[in-house]
Tab-separated table of C-alpha atoms in Angstrom:
chain	number	residue	atom	x	y	z
A	1	MET	CA	5.154	-1.281	9.920
A	2	THR	CA	4.273	0.964	12.916
A	3	GLU	CA	5.793	-1.082	15.945
A	4	SER	CA	8.641	-2.490	13.829
A	5	VAL	CA	9.815	1.460	13.623
A	6	GLN	CA	8.356	3.392	16.342
A	7	MET	CA	8.985	0.714	19.215
A	8	GLN	CA	11.735	-1.417	18.587
A	9	THR	CA	13.729	1.821	17.934
A	10	ASP	CA	12.689	3.838	20.245
A	11	ASP	CA	14.782	7.998	19.343
A	12	SER	CA	14.168	10.972	18.603
A	13	HIS	CA	14.687	10.163	15.018
A	14	ASN	CA	11.672	7.410	14.550
A	15	ARG	CA	9.858	10.254	17.897
A	16	ARG	CA	10.239	13.112	14.937
A	17	LEU	CA	9.224	10.827	11.449
A	18	VAL	CA	5.952	9.250	13.906
A	19	SER	CA	5.197	13.499	14.416
A	20	HIS	CA	4.826	13.395	9.910
A	21	VAL	CA	3.578	10.469	8.875
A	22	HIS	CA	1.109	9.277	12.071
A	23	PRO	CA	0.803	11.609	14.616
A	24	GLU	CA	-0.853	10.562	17.646
A	25	ASP	CA	-2.717	13.495	18.086
A	26	TRP	CA	-4.030	13.875	14.695
A	27	GLU	CA	-7.828	14.459	14.388
A	28	ASN	CA	-9.558	13.052	11.325
A	29	PRO	CA	-11.711	15.551	9.541
A	30	THR	CA	-15.677	16.075	9.225
A	31	PRO	CA	-16.292	13.774	5.720
A	32	ALA	CA	-17.443	16.044	2.919
A	33	ASP	CA	-20.498	15.264	1.306
A	34	ASN	CA	-18.553	13.660	-1.263
A	35	TYR	CA	-15.746	13.166	-2.924
A	36	ASN	CA	-14.400	13.133	-6.066
A	37	LEU	CA	-12.071	10.764	-5.340
A	38	VAL	CA	-11.354	8.241	-2.088
A	39	VAL	CA	-7.725	6.895	-2.344
A	40	ILE	CA	-7.264	3.769	0.329
A	41	GLY	CA	-3.280	3.775	1.431
A	42	ALA	CA	-0.536	6.119	1.567
A	43	GLY	CA	2.453	5.089	0.154
A	44	THR	CA	3.625	6.142	-3.392
A	45	ALA	CA	0.828	4.996	-5.669
A	46	GLY	CA	-1.738	6.644	-3.311
A	47	LEU	CA	-0.109	10.135	-2.372
A	48	VAL	CA	0.721	10.473	-5.988
A	49	THR	CA	-2.838	9.710	-6.909
A	50	ALA	CA	-4.422	12.464	-4.018
A	51	ALA	CA	-2.104	15.034	-4.679
A	52	GLY	CA	-2.234	14.868	-8.331
A	53	ALA	CA	-5.912	14.905	-8.078
A	54	ALA	CA	-6.412	17.845	-5.641
A	55	GLY	CA	-3.771	19.731	-7.375
A	56	LEU	CA	-6.250	19.433	-10.809
A	57	GLY	CA	-9.705	21.213	-8.738
A	58	ALA	CA	-10.666	17.779	-7.686
A	59	LYS	CA	-12.416	17.109	-3.801
A	60	VAL	CA	-10.246	14.088	-2.291
A	61	ALA	CA	-10.286	12.055	0.435
A	62	LEU	CA	-7.181	9.644	1.505
A	63	ALA	CA	-6.594	7.487	4.465
A	64	GLU	CA	-3.797	5.391	5.871
A	65	ARG	CA	-4.018	3.247	8.844
A	66	ASP	CA	-0.305	2.964	9.336
A	67	PHE	CA	2.437	5.009	8.187
A	68	MET	CA	1.706	7.850	5.633
A	69	GLY	CA	5.105	7.107	2.892
A	70	GLY	CA	4.601	2.976	2.744
A	71	ASP	CA	6.912	0.874	2.389
A	72	CYS	CA	9.175	3.451	0.498
A	73	LEU	CA	10.077	5.622	2.974
A	74	ASN	CA	9.664	3.663	6.097
A	75	VAL	CA	10.730	0.084	5.134
A	76	GLY	CA	12.310	0.545	1.730
A	77	CYS	CA	14.363	2.625	-0.676
A	78	VAL	CA	14.773	5.969	1.652
A	79	PRO	CA	16.505	3.426	4.349
A	80	SER	CA	17.891	0.714	2.477
A	81	LYS	CA	19.609	3.104	-0.078
A	82	ALA	CA	21.307	5.498	3.119
A	83	ILE	CA	22.913	2.365	4.431
A	84	ILE	CA	24.146	1.244	0.516
A	85	SER	CA	25.841	4.484	0.919
A	86	SER	CA	27.265	4.265	4.302
A	87	ALA	CA	28.663	0.698	2.812
A	88	ARG	CA	30.291	2.431	-0.502
A	89	ARG	CA	32.238	4.723	1.530
A	90	ALA	CA	33.762	1.713	3.935
A	91	ALA	CA	34.483	0.083	0.814
A	92	ALA	CA	35.857	3.053	-0.940
A	93	LEU	CA	38.696	3.053	1.932
A	94	ARG	CA	39.714	0.043	1.629
A	95	ASP	CA	40.009	0.327	-2.061
A	96	ALA	CA	41.247	3.606	-1.638
A	97	SER	CA	45.337	2.032	-1.707
A	98	ARG	CA	44.498	1.162	-5.186
A	99	PHE	CA	44.687	5.048	-6.271
A	100	GLY	CA	47.283	5.711	-4.829
A	101	VAL	CA	46.040	7.087	-1.397
A	102	ASN	CA	47.171	5.460	1.584
A	103	LEU	CA	45.702	5.620	5.094
A	104	ALA	CA	47.744	6.277	8.030
A	105	ASP	CA	46.410	3.338	10.227
A	106	ASP	CA	45.030	-0.048	8.179
A	107	ALA	CA	42.156	-0.535	10.542
A	108	LEU	CA	38.676	0.203	9.869
A	109	ASP	CA	36.409	1.535	12.100
A	110	VAL	CA	32.931	1.296	11.055
A	111	ASP	CA	30.254	2.537	13.580
A	112	PHE	CA	27.080	0.285	13.078
A	113	ALA	CA	25.170	2.279	15.628
A	114	ALA	CA	26.282	5.568	14.096
A	115	VAL	CA	25.457	4.342	10.502
A	116	MET	CA	21.904	3.125	11.198
A	117	GLU	CA	21.490	6.886	13.243
A	118	ARG	CA	22.177	8.718	10.460
A	119	MET	CA	19.808	6.340	8.409
A	120	ARG	CA	16.913	7.199	10.515
A	121	SER	CA	18.039	10.675	10.314
A	122	LEU	CA	17.370	11.096	7.089
A	123	ARG	CA	15.018	9.035	6.929
A	124	ALA	CA	12.743	11.581	9.078
A	125	ASP	CA	14.323	14.570	7.362
A	126	ILE	CA	12.321	13.257	4.166
A	127	ALA	CA	9.340	12.764	5.962
A	128	PRO	CA	7.636	15.736	6.317
A	129	HIS	CA	6.980	15.609	1.865
A	130	ASP	CA	5.214	12.624	2.627
A	131	SER	CA	3.204	14.333	6.063
A	132	ALA	CA	-0.635	13.839	6.983
A	133	LYS	CA	0.356	17.606	7.455
A	134	ARG	CA	1.733	18.472	4.159
A	135	PHE	CA	-1.162	16.408	2.369
A	136	SER	CA	-4.196	18.421	4.578
A	137	ASN	CA	-2.098	21.871	3.078
A	138	LEU	CA	-2.849	20.942	0.023
A	139	GLY	CA	-6.688	20.768	0.753
A	140	ILE	CA	-6.967	16.729	1.169
A	141	ASP	CA	-9.159	15.422	3.603
A	142	VAL	CA	-6.120	12.977	5.739
A	143	PHE	CA	-8.403	10.074	7.657
A	144	LEU	CA	-5.726	7.380	9.807
A	145	GLY	CA	-7.141	4.722	10.201
A	146	ALA	CA	-7.912	1.260	8.142
A	147	GLY	CA	-9.987	2.111	4.973
A	148	GLU	CA	-13.107	-0.465	4.004
A	149	PHE	CA	-15.585	-0.342	1.515
A	150	ILE	CA	-19.072	-0.359	2.871
A	151	ASP	CA	-20.317	-0.359	-0.793
A	152	SER	CA	-20.066	1.112	-4.581
A	153	SER	CA	-20.171	4.134	-3.719
A	154	THR	CA	-19.060	4.576	0.045
A	155	VAL	CA	-15.965	4.137	2.141
A	156	ALA	CA	-15.257	3.936	6.061
A	157	VAL	CA	-12.524	4.659	7.827
A	158	GLY	CA	-13.692	4.010	11.612
A	159	ASP	CA	-16.987	5.962	12.450
A	160	SER	CA	-16.543	8.160	9.606
A	161	LYS	CA	-18.399	7.579	5.939
A	162	LEU	CA	-16.934	8.508	3.082
A	163	ASN	CA	-19.045	9.030	-0.293
A	164	PHE	CA	-17.104	9.022	-3.315
A	165	SER	CA	-17.914	8.880	-7.183
A	166	LYS	CA	-14.284	7.214	-7.759
A	167	ALA	CA	-11.645	5.402	-5.653
A	168	VAL	CA	-8.445	3.953	-5.546
A	169	ILE	CA	-6.857	1.189	-4.088
A	170	CYS	CA	-3.147	1.684	-3.293
A	171	THR	CA	-2.432	-0.551	-0.048
A	172	GLY	CA	0.541	-2.191	-1.647
A	173	ALA	CA	1.988	-5.359	-0.369
A	174	ARG	CA	4.144	-6.764	2.694
A	175	ALA	CA	6.765	-9.366	2.785
A	176	SER	CA	5.564	-12.578	3.612
A	177	ALA	CA	6.866	-16.103	4.703
A	178	PRO	CA	7.968	-18.598	1.915
A	179	PRO	CA	7.376	-22.386	2.621
A	180	ILE	CA	10.712	-23.156	3.818
A	181	GLU	CA	10.794	-26.014	6.176
A	182	GLY	CA	11.901	-24.621	9.770
A	183	LEU	CA	11.182	-20.503	8.970
A	184	ASP	CA	8.225	-20.499	10.768
A	185	GLN	CA	10.857	-22.133	14.458
A	186	VAL	CA	13.433	-19.311	14.227
A	187	PRO	CA	13.295	-15.366	15.033
A	188	TYR	CA	13.861	-14.023	11.838
A	189	LEU	CA	14.295	-10.127	9.747
A	190	THR	CA	12.548	-8.925	6.810
A	191	ASN	CA	12.730	-4.969	4.901
A	192	GLU	CA	10.218	-4.343	7.780
A	193	SER	CA	12.393	-4.803	11.035
A	194	LEU	CA	15.596	-5.025	9.382
A	195	PHE	CA	16.540	-1.433	9.626
A	196	SER	CA	15.586	-1.511	12.801
A	197	LEU	CA	18.762	-3.023	14.241
A	198	THR	CA	21.473	-1.091	15.820
A	199	GLU	CA	24.104	-4.021	16.466
A	200	LEU	CA	25.990	-5.456	13.324
A	201	PRO	CA	25.048	-9.059	12.739
A	202	ARG	CA	28.646	-10.966	12.886
A	203	ARG	CA	27.111	-13.452	10.618
A	204	LEU	CA	24.613	-12.535	8.289
A	205	GLY	CA	22.125	-14.782	6.345
A	206	VAL	CA	20.172	-13.860	3.999
A	207	ILE	CA	17.712	-15.976	1.545
A	208	GLY	CA	16.695	-15.049	-1.811
A	209	ALA	CA	19.658	-13.180	-4.243
A	210	GLY	CA	16.867	-10.552	-5.909
A	211	PRO	CA	17.975	-7.244	-5.632
A	212	ILE	CA	16.903	-6.853	-2.398
A	213	GLY	CA	18.742	-9.602	-0.926
A	214	CYS	CA	22.143	-8.580	-3.221
A	215	GLU	CA	21.555	-5.117	-1.923
A	216	MET	CA	21.352	-6.126	1.341
A	217	ALA	CA	24.075	-9.054	1.650
A	218	GLN	CA	26.925	-6.843	0.201
A	219	ALA	CA	26.279	-3.076	2.672
A	220	PHE	CA	26.370	-5.715	5.307
A	221	ALA	CA	29.419	-7.605	4.374
A	222	ARG	CA	31.255	-4.138	3.723
A	223	LEU	CA	30.304	-3.002	6.590
A	224	GLY	CA	31.378	-6.029	8.450
A	225	SER	CA	29.437	-8.713	8.469
A	226	GLU	CA	30.022	-12.183	7.716
A	227	VAL	CA	27.336	-13.105	4.839
A	228	PHE	CA	25.613	-16.390	3.312
A	229	LEU	CA	23.651	-15.341	0.170
A	230	VAL	CA	21.458	-18.118	-0.271
A	231	GLU	CA	19.296	-18.441	-3.840
A	232	SER	CA	17.606	-21.416	-5.124
A	233	ALA	CA	18.181	-20.376	-9.230
A	234	ASP	CA	21.143	-21.294	-10.275
A	235	ARG	CA	22.136	-17.224	-10.810
A	236	ILE	CA	21.777	-14.472	-8.661
A	237	LEU	CA	19.405	-11.567	-9.518
A	238	SER	CA	17.535	-14.376	-11.968
A	239	LYS	CA	15.142	-12.001	-13.734
A	240	ASP	CA	18.367	-9.697	-15.193
A	241	ASP	CA	21.323	-10.218	-17.826
A	242	ALA	CA	23.167	-12.659	-17.210
A	243	ASP	CA	26.323	-11.697	-18.167
A	244	ALA	CA	25.432	-8.158	-15.640
A	245	ALA	CA	24.139	-10.533	-13.518
A	246	GLN	CA	27.772	-12.560	-12.928
A	247	LEU	CA	30.375	-9.115	-12.596
A	248	VAL	CA	27.655	-8.033	-9.765
A	249	ARG	CA	28.327	-11.474	-8.125
A	250	LYS	CA	31.966	-10.941	-8.912
A	251	GLN	CA	32.298	-7.826	-6.667
A	252	LEU	CA	29.659	-9.614	-4.132
A	253	GLU	CA	32.317	-12.303	-3.434
A	254	ARG	CA	34.964	-9.907	-3.385
A	255	ASP	CA	33.434	-8.210	-0.766
A	256	GLY	CA	33.179	-11.446	1.285
A	257	VAL	CA	29.565	-12.806	0.526
A	258	GLN	CA	29.403	-16.517	0.496
A	259	ILE	CA	27.649	-17.060	-2.430
A	260	LEU	CA	24.838	-20.336	-1.846
A	261	CYS	CA	23.241	-20.381	-5.373
A	262	CYS	CA	21.048	-23.506	-6.804
A	263	GLY	CA	19.973	-23.842	-3.057
A	264	LYS	CA	18.131	-26.961	-2.675
A	265	GLU	CA	16.579	-28.245	0.524
A	266	LEU	CA	17.456	-25.530	2.960
A	267	LYS	CA	16.422	-26.039	6.219
A	268	LEU	CA	16.538	-23.646	9.373
A	269	SER	CA	16.133	-24.795	12.957
A	270	ARG	CA	17.478	-22.791	16.190
A	271	ALA	CA	21.067	-22.543	17.841
A	272	ASP	CA	22.247	-21.876	21.000
A	273	GLU	CA	24.009	-18.480	19.232
A	274	GLY	CA	21.189	-17.820	16.673
A	275	VAL	CA	20.033	-19.761	13.248
A	276	ARG	CA	21.424	-22.725	12.069
A	277	LEU	CA	21.287	-22.505	8.354
A	278	ARG	CA	21.535	-26.153	6.616
A	279	VAL	CA	21.915	-25.976	2.133
A	280	ASP	CA	23.070	-28.037	-0.698
A	281	SER	CA	24.344	-25.799	-2.378
A	282	GLU	CA	25.870	-27.247	-6.306
A	283	GLY	CA	26.066	-29.989	-4.659
A	284	ARG	CA	28.198	-28.992	-1.744
A	285	GLY	CA	27.158	-28.933	2.022
A	286	CYS	CA	26.561	-26.013	3.921
A	287	ASP	CA	25.909	-25.558	7.937
A	288	GLU	CA	26.506	-22.565	9.414
A	289	VAL	CA	25.080	-20.597	12.331
A	290	VAL	CA	23.895	-17.344	11.905
A	291	ASP	CA	23.344	-14.439	14.259
A	292	GLN	CA	20.890	-12.917	12.550
A	293	LEU	CA	18.648	-14.069	9.110
A	294	LEU	CA	17.409	-11.790	6.663
A	295	VAL	CA	14.535	-13.546	4.348
A	296	ALA	CA	14.886	-11.330	1.251
A	297	VAL	CA	12.104	-13.051	-0.666
A	298	GLY	CA	8.282	-12.954	-1.094
A	299	ARG	CA	5.475	-10.403	-1.252
A	300	ALA	CA	1.526	-10.419	-0.614
A	301	PRO	CA	-0.492	-7.638	-1.273
A	302	ASN	CA	-2.950	-6.549	1.181
A	303	VAL	CA	-6.133	-7.184	0.194
A	304	GLU	CA	-7.400	-8.585	3.737
A	305	GLY	CA	-9.781	-5.929	5.022
A	306	LEU	CA	-11.070	-3.543	2.889
A	307	GLY	CA	-14.226	-5.114	1.557
A	308	LEU	CA	-13.508	-6.085	-1.506
A	309	GLU	CA	-15.812	-8.977	-2.102
A	310	ARG	CA	-18.646	-6.235	-0.983
A	311	VAL	CA	-18.040	-4.852	-4.052
A	312	GLY	CA	-17.086	-7.117	-6.712
A	313	VAL	CA	-13.319	-6.218	-6.698
A	314	GLU	CA	-11.968	-10.198	-7.732
A	315	TYR	CA	-8.832	-10.567	-6.454
A	316	SER	CA	-6.184	-12.842	-5.545
A	317	GLY	CA	-2.687	-13.748	-4.374
A	318	LYS	CA	-0.911	-11.661	-6.562
A	319	GLY	CA	-2.900	-8.823	-5.651
A	320	VAL	CA	-6.520	-6.671	-7.430
A	321	LYS	CA	-6.827	-8.075	-10.685
A	322	ILE	CA	-6.998	-4.467	-13.102
A	323	ASP	CA	-7.548	-3.437	-17.307
A	324	ASP	CA	-5.326	-2.196	-18.910
A	325	ARG	CA	-6.658	1.043	-17.830
A	326	VAL	CA	-5.849	0.220	-14.197
A	327	ARG	CA	-9.891	-0.047	-13.324
A	328	THR	CA	-11.293	-3.170	-11.143
A	329	THR	CA	-13.771	-5.842	-11.966
A	330	ASN	CA	-15.767	-2.719	-10.908
A	331	LYS	CA	-15.733	0.061	-12.944
A	332	ARG	CA	-16.027	2.678	-10.487
A	333	ILE	CA	-12.875	1.448	-8.460
A	334	PHE	CA	-9.035	1.574	-9.630
A	335	ALA	CA	-6.108	0.458	-8.599
A	336	ALA	CA	-2.578	1.242	-8.349
A	337	GLY	CA	0.856	0.711	-7.367
A	338	ASP	CA	2.416	-3.040	-5.715
A	339	ILE	CA	-1.283	-4.001	-4.823
A	340	CYS	CA	-1.840	-4.883	-8.577
A	341	SER	CA	1.231	-4.159	-10.532
A	342	PRO	CA	4.099	-6.991	-11.698
A	343	TYR	CA	6.725	-4.095	-11.499
A	344	GLN	CA	7.045	-3.437	-6.909
A	345	PHE	CA	8.518	-0.056	-7.900
A	346	THR	CA	8.087	3.365	-6.283
A	347	HIS	CA	8.434	4.684	-9.653
A	348	ALA	CA	6.441	2.265	-11.663
A	349	ALA	CA	3.912	3.372	-8.870
A	350	ASP	CA	4.414	7.776	-9.441
A	351	PHE	CA	3.471	6.439	-12.918
A	352	MET	CA	0.225	3.963	-12.584
A	353	ALA	CA	-1.066	6.580	-10.435
A	354	ARG	CA	-0.697	9.240	-12.783
A	355	ALA	CA	-2.983	7.147	-15.235
A	356	VAL	CA	-5.546	6.274	-12.721
A	357	ILE	CA	-5.904	10.330	-12.387
A	358	ARG	CA	-6.412	11.026	-16.111
A	359	ASN	CA	-8.771	7.471	-16.156
A	360	ALA	CA	-11.084	8.267	-12.921
A	361	LEU	CA	-11.333	11.614	-13.259
A	362	PHE	CA	-10.772	12.812	-17.310
A	363	PHE	CA	-12.395	10.506	-18.958
A	364	GLY	CA	-9.563	9.646	-20.102
A	365	ARG	CA	-7.718	5.754	-21.310
A	366	SER	CA	-3.849	5.634	-20.547
A	367	LYS	CA	-2.911	2.307	-20.408
A	368	HIS	CA	-0.461	1.023	-18.240
A	369	SER	CA	1.233	-1.692	-20.469
A	370	SER	CA	1.958	1.702	-22.330
A	371	LEU	CA	4.283	2.548	-19.638
A	372	VAL	CA	8.418	1.866	-20.169
A	373	ILE	CA	9.239	1.454	-16.708
A	374	PRO	CA	13.168	0.527	-15.929
A	375	TRP	CA	14.563	-1.277	-12.621
A	376	CYS	CA	17.679	-0.903	-11.019
A	377	THR	CA	19.332	-3.130	-8.046
A	378	TYR	CA	21.373	-0.455	-6.166
A	379	THR	CA	25.142	-2.943	-5.678
A	380	SER	CA	28.001	-1.827	-7.125
A	381	PRO	CA	28.393	-2.028	-9.617
A	382	GLU	CA	24.603	-0.808	-10.152
A	383	LEU	CA	22.691	-2.772	-12.342
A	384	ALA	CA	19.596	-1.515	-14.400
A	385	HIS	CA	17.027	-3.106	-16.888
A	386	VAL	CA	14.243	-1.405	-19.374
A	387	GLY	CA	12.699	-3.312	-21.381
A	388	LEU	CA	12.343	-6.294	-23.886
A	389	THR	CA	14.959	-9.113	-22.435
A	390	PRO	CA	16.612	-11.309	-25.403
A	391	ASP	CA	14.316	-14.157	-23.263
A	392	GLN	CA	11.074	-12.163	-23.916
A	393	ALA	CA	12.091	-11.539	-27.118
A	394	GLU	CA	11.752	-14.769	-27.975
A	395	GLU	CA	9.063	-15.604	-26.721
A	396	GLN	CA	6.804	-12.462	-28.860
A	397	GLY	CA	8.560	-14.184	-31.616
A	398	ILE	CA	10.271	-10.764	-32.213
A	399	GLU	CA	13.678	-10.470	-34.154
A	400	ILE	CA	16.735	-8.441	-32.314
A	401	ASP	CA	20.132	-6.836	-32.836
A	402	THR	CA	22.568	-6.268	-29.700
A	403	TYR	CA	24.927	-3.987	-29.574
A	404	THR	CA	27.173	-4.064	-26.337
A	405	GLN	CA	29.586	-1.170	-25.288
A	406	SER	CA	32.280	-2.428	-22.811
A	407	LEU	CA	32.921	0.218	-19.808
A	408	ALA	CA	36.600	-0.654	-21.027
A	409	GLU	CA	36.516	0.981	-23.347
A	410	VAL	CA	35.237	4.355	-21.536
A	411	ASP	CA	37.653	6.796	-20.736
A	412	ARG	CA	36.045	8.023	-17.198
A	413	ALA	CA	35.269	4.647	-16.215
A	414	LEU	CA	39.266	3.943	-16.829
A	415	LEU	CA	39.821	6.827	-15.341
A	416	GLU	CA	37.598	6.064	-11.865
A	417	GLY	CA	38.951	2.850	-11.720
A	418	GLU	CA	35.058	1.286	-12.464
A	419	ASP	CA	35.553	-0.373	-16.238
A	420	GLU	CA	33.668	-3.373	-15.425
A	421	GLY	CA	30.571	-3.425	-16.889
A	422	PHE	CA	28.826	-2.321	-19.944
A	423	VAL	CA	26.160	-0.502	-22.189
A	424	ARG	CA	24.108	-3.348	-24.163
A	425	VAL	CA	21.089	-2.436	-26.356
A	426	HIS	CA	18.926	-4.530	-28.462
A	427	VAL	CA	17.004	-2.990	-31.201
A	428	LYS	CA	14.489	-4.224	-33.680
A	429	LYS	CA	16.241	-6.350	-36.687
A	430	GLY	CA	17.117	-4.791	-38.949
A	431	GLY	CA	16.586	-1.087	-37.622
A	432	ASP	CA	17.312	0.786	-35.276
A	433	LYS	CA	14.213	1.003	-32.581
A	434	ILE	CA	14.933	0.396	-29.198
A	435	LEU	CA	13.476	-2.118	-27.020
A	436	GLY	CA	15.463	-3.105	-24.719
A	437	ALA	CA	18.985	-1.947	-22.879
A	438	THR	CA	20.875	-3.061	-19.851
A	439	VAL	CA	23.872	-1.163	-18.235
A	440	VAL	CA	26.153	-2.937	-15.593
A	441	GLY	CA	28.257	-0.035	-13.718
A	442	ALA	CA	28.880	2.669	-11.318
A	443	ASN	CA	25.664	4.893	-11.924
A	444	ALA	CA	23.972	2.772	-13.769
A	445	GLY	CA	20.574	3.889	-12.942
A	446	ASP	CA	21.575	7.522	-13.722
A	447	MET	CA	22.336	6.132	-17.277
A	448	ILE	CA	19.435	4.245	-18.034
A	449	GLY	CA	17.056	6.881	-17.685
A	450	THR	CA	18.647	8.395	-21.197
A	451	LEU	CA	17.818	4.732	-22.711
A	452	SER	CA	14.566	5.221	-21.274
A	453	VAL	CA	14.226	8.638	-22.548
A	454	ALA	CA	14.746	7.265	-25.796
A	455	MET	CA	12.105	4.549	-26.155
A	456	THR	CA	9.384	6.643	-24.436
A	457	GLU	CA	9.636	8.843	-27.318
A	458	GLY	CA	10.250	6.485	-29.934
A	459	ILE	CA	13.900	8.248	-30.490
A	460	GLY	CA	16.789	5.305	-32.484
A	461	LEU	CA	19.431	4.337	-31.301
A	462	GLY	CA	20.984	6.273	-34.886
A	463	LYS	CA	19.993	8.990	-33.437
A	464	ILE	CA	21.598	8.730	-29.855
A	465	ALA	CA	24.914	8.507	-32.005
A	466	ASN	CA	23.902	12.246	-33.161
A	467	CYS	CA	24.569	13.222	-29.564
A	468	ILE	CA	27.245	14.777	-27.749
A	469	HIS	CA	28.121	13.737	-24.303
A	470	PRO	CA	30.641	15.660	-22.093
A	471	TYR	CA	33.947	14.244	-22.538
A	472	PRO	CA	34.925	11.820	-19.790
A	473	THR	CA	31.843	10.768	-18.713
A	474	GLN	CA	30.228	7.678	-17.478
A	475	GLY	CA	27.594	8.008	-20.148
A	476	GLU	CA	29.823	8.590	-23.241
A	477	ALA	CA	28.757	4.166	-23.468
A	478	ILE	CA	25.624	5.089	-24.647
A	479	ARG	CA	26.286	7.166	-27.701
A	480	LYS	CA	28.839	4.851	-28.237
A	481	VAL	CA	26.633	2.323	-28.738
A	482	GLY	CA	25.487	4.127	-30.776
A	483	ASP	CA	28.238	4.531	-33.163
A	484	LEU	CA	28.238	0.470	-32.783
A	485	TYR	CA	24.681	0.861	-34.589
A	486	ASN	CA	25.627	3.236	-37.375
A	487	LYS	CA	29.021	1.247	-37.785
A	488	SER	CA	27.058	-1.826	-38.745
A	489	ARG	CA	25.229	0.194	-41.225
A	490	LEU	CA	28.274	0.130	-43.109
A	491	THR	CA	27.734	-3.119	-45.193
A	492	PRO	CA	30.688	-3.963	-47.755
A	493	THR	CA	27.703	-1.799	-50.795
A	494	VAL	CA	28.014	1.496	-48.755
A	495	ALA	CA	31.794	0.797	-47.663
A	496	SER	CA	32.849	0.743	-51.633
A	497	LEU	CA	31.115	3.375	-53.129
A	498	MET	CA	32.197	5.258	-49.988
A	499	GLU	CA	36.020	4.492	-51.117
A	500	ARG	CA	35.360	5.253	-54.425
A	501	LEU	CA	34.040	8.932	-53.861
A	502	ILE	CA	37.016	9.355	-52.222
A	503	ARG	CA	39.504	8.285	-54.201
A	504	TRP	CA	37.164	10.178	-57.718
A	505	GLN	CA	38.412	13.398	-55.074
A	506	ARG	CA	41.936	12.865	-54.631
């Protein structure tokens, strides 16, 4: 990671970033005699664990071999959303005439180098929050270097020996190369190198139509690239609601992304102009040469070099094995974040870290299975989800009722020209307990939070209908779903009784 950010684009912004998250003149402190907690890895899970534990009075050591802030700050959420923001501005300008706003000059000029410089500048602005200096000022002993277990009470970082009562593995995961014919023979980008680009690819190939693939395919298409998005499944965003994913697909195609689903027999090879991409998509052969290739599928846990075998911590290709109380197979050693979680999101790592603090330091019994974890893909429209899908409910033998509110019937969505979308809520059959929900539309990632709160606190869908929302807002769609549920309670018998009561009052 260090080389991909620091060396490939060596400018003032990246030098400022490095000065915060891996300062060259950093001197590791003299280790304390014993630590309540030693944290290996300073991504989201490690930072939250260290800061939270230190804030409660624990003596904490934090070890990081690369950049503090992990993927999220350096090669994930922060840079990708900065680029998406620029791409949305470009799309809004192209679409302005639909709102009665006409540009004097129809030619839209996207300065890709400036887009990327803005991203690097903002990333460096955010870096102090995750900096070595900040965490040192919180009373944490920050060690820059690779942490390795020597035994069940000691972690080594270089020549330093850190004795601990409890330890936490927060080393995350990295991009990995999937088994694609010819991939090892061609140059390609991952999220760890994509954000070092300074020149817009004329033609971009993207392999994998999950969240990263769809977000970057749309963003680069909006910025001016000709984009080919390859997916082996029969649709994009296969873990999300199919109807919602279809709305995202329609917008991607309007933005110029050529989507090659059911991609079979994908083969890659070198070409004079870049990378040749051959694939069969839905019975149609595709043979294209792209300037750059982004591989947006495949992750590998960072388990190497930790000495896990030495301390009896079991792991596999999916990461470190943990129980429901986030303990590894060595009960003195815990884990949190992408190294052990099927939900590889910053916010999931954050709340797993909170469970670690309670369980490791205060004899808590917090269970990560009880976490209500939403997620969002930041395409336009955004697609957000929380809880069970209908397929998962069926697998678990849970009967559900589903209520869907179209954004085409929400005034603010109509006024904003963002009426292609919906809010869909699944409740336990016969009741209003919310089991899952999907929102597709503008600001879906913000809207899903209301439904996450309801699920976490046991607020039923009927009660959401009683909550007054400002008019006109997109969020009013959630209240309208509550209205749909309440209307469903109006059975013929109840309706008949109410009608008779009203007649009696005339």
